[in-house]
Amino acid sequence: MTARVGVVTFPGSLDDGDAARAVRIAGAEPVRLWHGDPDLHGVDAVVLPGGFSYGDYLRCGAIARFAPVMETVVQAARGGLPVLGICNGFQILCEAHLLPGALTRNQHLHFRNRDQVLRIEAAGTAWTNAFQPGQEVLVPVKNGEGCYVADPATLDRLEAEGRVVARYLGGNPNGSQRDIAAITNEAGNVVGIMPHPEHAVEALTGPSLDGLGFFTSVLKHLVGAPA
């Protein structure tokens, strides 16, 4: 049976269509989910896409965190549902307290849009098991508020528990502490990533095909998950 991966659309979402296409290319069925509908329609995993949910008013992700769909996503994620938050989706995951820390204004105060090399640090998550630890991948980054910050104790705990999923190589585009580009929760089913793997799944439009591994990983995870 084909896995069904939900992609949430919030007011101001920008990359929901790209995320849905990446899901399809990976071999799953994309299911469009609406911010105002708490029903996840039986999906096997969820992607919170990039963009500017609710216009980034108040604080990036702060309003989206209270959307009806997020009440269900938070509960399901705590029960083991794989959830990937990309860029604005990462911000929403932090605001919803599914991931620690916060994403703040880029230290240089400029929007950054470029192809970015990452090093995969944790290959045991639901969204990164297609990679090898230490593998380098090339995906686009595009953000104005992508600087990951947390208190020293939280950063040390993420490091000690192997929860830093990816780091920036060849230059940190936003000033994120310890070059952190992606993190995961303790269970490994929730991952937040600031760069955009959904933009690196087709040779025609992406700098590589490296982003596809994030989406094929969750399919591999679902095959191995208990029924």
mmCIF file of C-alpha atoms in Angstrom:
data_model
loop_
_atom_site.group_PDB
_atom_site.id
_atom_site.type_symbol
_atom_site.label_atom_id
_atom_site.label_comp_id
_atom_site.label_asym_id
_atom_site.label_seq_id
_atom_site.Cartn_x
_atom_site.Cartn_y
_atom_site.Cartn_z
ATOM 1 C CA MET A 1 0.000 0.000 0.000
ATOM 2 C CA THR A 2 1.335 3.448 -0.943
ATOM 3 C CA ALA A 3 2.239 5.642 2.004
ATOM 4 C CA ARG A 4 0.220 8.837 2.376
ATOM 5 C CA VAL A 5 2.153 11.931 3.435
ATOM 6 C CA GLY A 6 0.231 15.032 4.405
ATOM 7 C CA VAL A 7 1.442 18.511 3.432
ATOM 8 C CA VAL A 8 -0.114 21.343 5.424
ATOM 9 C CA THR A 9 -1.077 24.624 3.780
ATOM 10 C CA PHE A 10 -1.232 27.697 6.007
ATOM 11 C CA PRO A 11 -2.172 31.205 4.869
ATOM 12 C CA GLY A 12 1.123 32.426 3.432
ATOM 13 C CA SER A 13 2.639 29.007 2.748
ATOM 14 C CA LEU A 14 5.010 29.220 -0.192
ATOM 15 C CA ASP A 15 6.519 25.774 -0.703
ATOM 16 C CA ASP A 16 3.605 23.446 -0.031
ATOM 17 C CA GLY A 17 3.341 22.585 -3.726
ATOM 18 C CA ASP A 18 7.050 21.823 -3.921
ATOM 19 C CA ALA A 19 6.835 19.623 -0.831
ATOM 20 C CA ALA A 20 3.893 17.723 -2.281
ATOM 21 C CA ARG A 21 5.826 17.176 -5.515
ATOM 22 C CA ALA A 22 8.836 15.889 -3.566
ATOM 23 C CA VAL A 23 6.571 13.443 -1.742
ATOM 24 C CA ARG A 24 5.211 12.192 -5.069
ATOM 25 C CA ILE A 25 8.656 11.862 -6.648
ATOM 26 C CA ALA A 26 9.790 9.854 -3.618
ATOM 27 C CA GLY A 27 7.002 7.363 -4.283
ATOM 28 C CA ALA A 28 4.321 8.352 -1.782
ATOM 29 C CA GLU A 29 0.880 9.879 -2.182
ATOM 30 C CA PRO A 30 0.778 13.552 -1.180
ATOM 31 C CA VAL A 31 -2.331 14.552 0.768
ATOM 32 C CA ARG A 32 -3.088 18.244 1.036
ATOM 33 C CA LEU A 33 -4.035 19.300 4.572
ATOM 34 C CA TRP A 34 -5.643 22.626 5.462
ATOM 35 C CA HIS A 35 -4.608 24.740 8.448
ATOM 36 C CA GLY A 36 -8.192 25.198 9.607
ATOM 37 C CA ASP A 37 -9.083 21.502 9.535
ATOM 38 C CA PRO A 38 -7.841 19.411 12.477
ATOM 39 C CA ASP A 39 -8.459 16.166 10.559
ATOM 40 C CA LEU A 40 -5.229 14.582 9.279
ATOM 41 C CA HIS A 41 -7.234 12.234 7.052
ATOM 42 C CA GLY A 42 -5.308 9.133 8.070
ATOM 43 C CA VAL A 43 -1.906 10.198 6.717
ATOM 44 C CA ASP A 44 1.220 8.257 7.676
ATOM 45 C CA ALA A 45 3.469 11.326 8.015
ATOM 46 C CA VAL A 46 3.224 15.120 7.823
ATOM 47 C CA VAL A 47 5.324 17.865 6.233
ATOM 48 C CA LEU A 48 5.077 21.458 7.465
ATOM 49 C CA PRO A 49 6.362 23.426 4.460
ATOM 50 C CA GLY A 50 8.316 26.631 4.050
ATOM 51 C CA GLY A 51 6.806 30.039 3.511
ATOM 52 C CA PHE A 52 5.466 32.869 5.619
ATOM 53 C CA SER A 53 2.554 31.414 7.580
ATOM 54 C CA TYR A 54 0.116 34.133 8.619
ATOM 55 C CA GLY A 55 2.520 36.661 7.137
ATOM 56 C CA ASP A 56 5.105 35.967 9.855
ATOM 57 C CA TYR A 57 3.130 38.368 12.043
ATOM 58 C CA LEU A 58 4.003 38.507 15.738
ATOM 59 C CA ARG A 59 6.870 36.030 15.239
ATOM 60 C CA CYS A 60 7.608 33.397 12.582
ATOM 61 C CA GLY A 61 5.428 30.371 13.271
ATOM 62 C CA ALA A 62 3.886 31.847 16.419
ATOM 63 C CA ILE A 63 0.359 32.114 15.008
ATOM 64 C CA ALA A 64 0.517 28.925 12.927
ATOM 65 C CA ARG A 65 1.336 27.018 16.091
ATOM 66 C CA PHE A 66 -2.280 27.636 17.202
ATOM 67 C CA ALA A 67 -3.913 26.534 13.925
ATOM 68 C CA PRO A 68 -6.492 23.752 14.386
ATOM 69 C CA VAL A 69 -4.421 21.323 12.315
ATOM 70 C CA MET A 70 -1.450 21.827 14.631
ATOM 71 C CA GLU A 71 -3.379 20.629 17.665
ATOM 72 C CA THR A 72 -3.737 17.278 15.939
ATOM 73 C CA VAL A 73 -0.196 17.289 14.553
ATOM 74 C CA VAL A 74 1.304 17.918 17.991
ATOM 75 C CA GLN A 75 -0.690 15.116 19.553
ATOM 76 C CA ALA A 76 0.101 12.707 16.718
ATOM 77 C CA ALA A 77 3.804 13.618 16.741
ATOM 78 C CA ARG A 78 4.007 12.852 20.438
ATOM 79 C CA GLY A 79 2.492 9.485 19.566
ATOM 80 C CA GLY A 80 5.183 8.749 16.967
ATOM 81 C CA LEU A 81 3.854 10.244 13.712
ATOM 82 C CA PRO A 82 6.796 11.339 11.526
ATOM 83 C CA VAL A 83 6.750 15.126 11.069
ATOM 84 C CA LEU A 84 9.181 17.175 8.974
ATOM 85 C CA GLY A 85 9.249 20.945 9.353
ATOM 86 C CA ILE A 86 11.075 22.812 6.581
ATOM 87 C CA CYS A 87 12.145 26.448 7.122
ATOM 88 C CA ASN A 88 8.910 28.060 8.356
ATOM 89 C CA GLY A 89 7.848 24.541 9.329
ATOM 90 C CA PHE A 90 10.943 24.318 11.555
ATOM 91 C CA GLN A 91 9.934 27.601 13.166
ATOM 92 C CA ILE A 92 6.431 26.233 13.776
ATOM 93 C CA LEU A 93 7.816 23.055 15.374
ATOM 94 C CA CYS A 94 9.857 25.151 17.805
ATOM 95 C CA GLU A 95 6.885 27.390 18.602
ATOM 96 C CA ALA A 96 4.782 24.270 19.218
ATOM 97 C CA HIS A 97 7.467 22.938 21.593
ATOM 98 C CA LEU A 98 7.962 19.772 19.579
ATOM 99 C CA LEU A 99 11.587 20.880 19.167
ATOM 100 C CA PRO A 100 13.721 22.975 21.521
ATOM 101 C CA GLY A 101 15.233 26.362 20.783
ATOM 102 C CA ALA A 102 14.102 29.056 18.373
ATOM 103 C CA LEU A 103 14.816 30.514 14.932
ATOM 104 C CA THR A 104 15.688 34.212 15.021
ATOM 105 C CA ARG A 105 16.669 36.960 12.596
ATOM 106 C CA ASN A 106 19.792 36.178 10.582
ATOM 107 C CA GLN A 107 22.751 37.665 12.401
ATOM 108 C CA HIS A 108 23.772 39.749 9.392
ATOM 109 C CA LEU A 109 20.167 40.999 9.064
ATOM 110 C CA HIS A 110 19.956 40.011 5.385
ATOM 111 C CA PHE A 111 17.866 37.416 3.588
ATOM 112 C CA ARG A 112 20.044 34.578 2.275
ATOM 113 C CA ASN A 113 19.183 32.583 -0.845
ATOM 114 C CA ARG A 114 21.882 30.221 -2.114
ATOM 115 C CA ASP A 115 22.821 26.601 -2.616
ATOM 116 C CA GLN A 116 24.221 25.273 0.645
ATOM 117 C CA VAL A 117 26.364 22.276 1.552
ATOM 118 C CA LEU A 118 25.237 20.378 4.649
ATOM 119 C CA ARG A 119 26.817 17.541 6.574
ATOM 120 C CA ILE A 120 24.398 14.900 7.809
ATOM 121 C CA GLU A 121 25.200 14.248 11.459
ATOM 122 C CA ALA A 122 22.323 11.965 12.474
ATOM 123 C CA ALA A 123 21.228 9.272 10.038
ATOM 124 C CA GLY A 124 18.954 7.420 12.428
ATOM 125 C CA THR A 125 15.884 9.638 12.249
ATOM 126 C CA ALA A 126 12.672 8.928 10.379
ATOM 127 C CA TRP A 127 13.688 11.546 7.815
ATOM 128 C CA THR A 128 17.425 10.864 7.358
ATOM 129 C CA ASN A 129 17.906 7.076 7.362
ATOM 130 C CA ALA A 130 18.697 7.121 3.613
ATOM 131 C CA PHE A 131 21.954 8.970 4.357
ATOM 132 C CA GLN A 132 25.228 7.998 5.978
ATOM 133 C CA PRO A 133 26.625 9.892 8.978
ATOM 134 C CA GLY A 134 29.055 12.494 7.692
ATOM 135 C CA GLN A 135 27.549 12.506 4.184
ATOM 136 C CA GLU A 136 27.591 15.902 2.492
ATOM 137 C CA VAL A 137 24.533 17.089 0.584
ATOM 138 C CA LEU A 138 23.738 20.186 -1.462
ATOM 139 C CA VAL A 139 20.341 21.854 -1.061
ATOM 140 C CA PRO A 140 19.061 25.418 -1.354
ATOM 141 C CA VAL A 141 18.751 27.679 1.671
ATOM 142 C CA LYS A 142 16.495 30.746 1.663
ATOM 143 C CA ASN A 143 15.632 32.503 4.876
ATOM 144 C CA GLY A 144 15.656 35.790 6.720
ATOM 145 C CA GLU A 145 15.022 34.348 10.173
ATOM 146 C CA GLY A 146 16.948 31.095 10.113
ATOM 147 C CA CYS A 147 19.414 31.611 12.937
ATOM 148 C CA TYR A 148 18.996 28.676 15.322
ATOM 149 C CA VAL A 149 19.518 29.601 18.961
ATOM 150 C CA ALA A 150 19.151 27.811 22.289
ATOM 151 C CA ASP A 151 20.631 28.100 25.752
ATOM 152 C CA PRO A 152 24.022 26.394 26.283
ATOM 153 C CA ALA A 153 22.511 23.505 28.263
ATOM 154 C CA THR A 154 20.061 22.720 25.454
ATOM 155 C CA LEU A 155 22.791 22.883 22.828
ATOM 156 C CA ASP A 156 24.995 20.573 24.896
ATOM 157 C CA ARG A 157 22.111 18.133 25.338
ATOM 158 C CA LEU A 158 21.381 18.086 21.595
ATOM 159 C CA GLU A 159 25.042 17.331 20.931
ATOM 160 C CA ALA A 160 25.306 14.654 23.612
ATOM 161 C CA GLU A 161 22.128 12.894 22.509
ATOM 162 C CA GLY A 162 23.023 12.946 18.806
ATOM 163 C CA ARG A 163 20.069 15.151 17.963
ATOM 164 C CA VAL A 164 21.881 17.585 15.674
ATOM 165 C CA VAL A 165 20.702 16.248 12.323
ATOM 166 C CA ALA A 166 22.713 18.467 9.947
ATOM 167 C CA ARG A 167 25.243 21.290 10.041
ATOM 168 C CA TYR A 168 26.193 23.990 7.576
ATOM 169 C CA LEU A 169 29.495 23.529 5.739
ATOM 170 C CA GLY A 170 31.394 26.079 3.675
ATOM 171 C CA GLY A 171 29.984 29.037 5.558
ATOM 172 C CA ASN A 172 27.100 29.547 7.944
ATOM 173 C CA PRO A 173 24.363 31.440 6.052
ATOM 174 C CA ASN A 174 22.522 32.839 9.055
ATOM 175 C CA GLY A 175 24.696 32.624 12.178
ATOM 176 C CA SER A 176 23.028 29.553 13.656
ATOM 177 C CA GLN A 177 24.726 28.449 16.837
ATOM 178 C CA ARG A 178 27.180 25.586 16.314
ATOM 179 C CA ASP A 179 26.370 25.705 12.580
ATOM 180 C CA ILE A 180 23.130 23.818 13.253
ATOM 181 C CA ALA A 181 20.915 23.421 10.184
ATOM 182 C CA ALA A 182 18.567 20.707 11.468
ATOM 183 C CA ILE A 183 17.637 18.987 14.728
ATOM 184 C CA THR A 184 15.378 16.169 15.893
ATOM 185 C CA ASN A 185 13.358 15.275 18.967
ATOM 186 C CA GLU A 186 14.345 12.509 21.365
ATOM 187 C CA ALA A 187 12.325 9.878 19.498
ATOM 188 C CA GLY A 188 13.711 10.808 16.078
ATOM 189 C CA ASN A 189 10.308 11.088 14.415
ATOM 190 C CA VAL A 190 10.197 14.905 14.367
ATOM 191 C CA VAL A 191 12.832 16.788 12.369
ATOM 192 C CA GLY A 192 13.162 20.507 11.739
ATOM 193 C CA ILE A 193 15.456 21.727 8.956
ATOM 194 C CA MET A 194 16.053 25.309 7.827
ATOM 195 C CA PRO A 195 17.343 24.562 4.268
ATOM 196 C CA HIS A 196 14.948 23.244 1.624
ATOM 197 C CA PRO A 197 15.374 19.583 0.612
ATOM 198 C CA GLU A 198 12.150 19.757 -1.429
ATOM 199 C CA HIS A 199 13.980 22.064 -3.874
ATOM 200 C CA ALA A 200 16.652 19.438 -4.559
ATOM 201 C CA VAL A 201 14.670 16.500 -5.927
ATOM 202 C CA GLU A 202 14.744 17.132 -9.698
ATOM 203 C CA ALA A 203 17.695 17.709 -12.011
ATOM 204 C CA LEU A 204 15.764 20.348 -13.972
ATOM 205 C CA THR A 205 15.204 22.733 -11.072
ATOM 206 C CA GLY A 206 17.546 21.773 -8.232
ATOM 207 C CA PRO A 207 21.284 22.031 -7.616
ATOM 208 C CA SER A 208 21.294 18.274 -6.907
ATOM 209 C CA LEU A 209 18.993 15.368 -6.125
ATOM 210 C CA ASP A 210 20.281 15.198 -2.552
ATOM 211 C CA GLY A 211 17.067 16.437 -0.976
ATOM 212 C CA LEU A 212 15.131 13.407 -2.152
ATOM 213 C CA GLY A 213 16.717 11.291 0.568
ATOM 214 C CA PHE A 214 14.715 13.080 3.250
ATOM 215 C CA PHE A 215 11.492 11.941 1.616
ATOM 216 C CA THR A 216 12.559 8.399 0.739
ATOM 217 C CA SER A 217 13.808 8.044 4.312
ATOM 218 C CA VAL A 218 10.344 8.418 5.773
ATOM 219 C CA LEU A 219 9.001 5.752 3.407
ATOM 220 C CA LYS A 220 11.726 3.376 4.583
ATOM 221 C CA HIS A 221 10.878 4.269 8.166
ATOM 222 C CA LEU A 222 7.188 3.581 7.633
ATOM 223 C CA VAL A 223 7.890 0.171 6.119
ATOM 224 C CA GLY A 224 9.833 -0.780 9.214
ATOM 225 C CA ALA A 225 7.421 0.775 11.701
ATOM 226 C CA PRO A 226 5.198 -1.548 13.768
ATOM 227 C CA ALA A 227 1.633 -1.814 12.508
#
